[in-house]
């Protein structure tokens, strides 16, 4: 079984592309969502977070105070790095377990916004970048999340550039609403099925 990492900047459409792969029967691991879930289910991770951020960061019934945690890590880059240093290994462990339970499929996808930044790509056989023009990405996120254009630009500029991601990616899907998306996904799917047969 091949492990593929799929990434893209904010509003590029990586989740949309993953949904098409899911329709084709490809299992998709959504790293950001799983990371959030693991903060409530992974005992090792929860113990590390309690130790680093204080017992009160979780309520009596184990609910994480996300607002308090966000306030601490946004104010202190060292604390953010510490949190990432706990969450990323937990996601690696969880992805490995998840993938091991799906050995019979030709390939799986790991969707991650920070695939290259987190080092997560090292665990993948190939990587896919979903790309879209900046203006279109801004319009999509403003429409989807109802946040200001300035806020989208701020988040966009905090991410690794598309140029840097493209230099590292094995495959690119162009989601610019001019090139048809589904044929690109089908072509890539065929290619990945072929690759998986070579293994
Ligand atoms: P984020 O990193 O912010 O989670 P993302 O890369 O996962 O974003 P999506 O959530 O897939 O992006 O797409 C952003 C928005 O743009 C969504 O509302 C989605 O429905 C829309 N969108 C994505 N691709 C297209 C497309 N080809 N045509 C029309 N709308 C699209």
XYZ file of C-alpha atoms and ligand atoms in Angstrom, residues 7-20 32 111 113 130 136-137 139-141 143-145 155 159 175-177 179 181, ligand 1:
64
model
C -1.477 19.498 0.974
C -2.253 22.993 -0.250
C -2.552 26.505 1.108
C -5.641 27.896 2.773
C -8.571 27.844 0.328
C -6.672 25.863 -2.316
C -9.366 23.171 -2.218
C -7.420 20.271 -0.729
C -10.445 19.006 1.216
C -12.583 19.252 -1.937
C -9.989 17.233 -3.886
C -9.815 14.647 -1.083
C -13.589 14.257 -1.227
C -13.298 13.259 -4.892
C -6.062 18.579 11.317
C -4.384 15.386 4.121
C -2.137 21.728 5.800
C -3.360 21.350 -4.613
C -9.465 32.827 -5.931
C -8.294 31.333 -2.618
C -12.551 34.749 -2.368
C -13.270 31.112 -1.416
C -12.232 31.478 2.230
C -17.171 33.075 1.280
C -16.749 29.905 3.326
C -15.665 31.259 6.714
C -3.101 33.445 7.388
C 2.074 29.610 5.394
C -7.843 23.872 -8.791
C -8.222 27.204 -10.572
C -11.813 26.615 -11.760
C -8.937 23.423 -15.618
C -10.836 19.174 -11.480
P -8.532 25.166 4.296
O -7.060 24.959 4.297
O -8.910 26.567 4.589
O -9.296 24.158 5.127
P -8.974 23.753 1.794
O -7.711 23.849 0.998
O -9.283 22.447 2.430
O -9.059 24.964 2.779
P -11.631 23.623 0.682
O -12.318 23.727 1.994
O -11.656 22.328 -0.049
O -10.137 24.166 0.779
O -12.182 24.730 -0.329
C -12.380 26.086 0.090
C -13.751 26.560 -0.404
O -13.724 26.678 -1.829
C -14.882 25.595 -0.065
O -16.032 26.332 0.244
C -15.053 24.804 -1.362
O -16.369 24.321 -1.510
C -14.709 25.839 -2.431
N -14.091 25.222 -3.610
C -12.961 24.493 -3.644
N -12.677 24.093 -4.902
C -13.664 24.592 -5.696
C -13.948 24.530 -7.110
N -13.144 23.890 -7.972
N -15.059 25.148 -7.549
C -15.874 25.816 -6.699
N -15.668 25.919 -5.361
C -14.578 25.318 -4.862
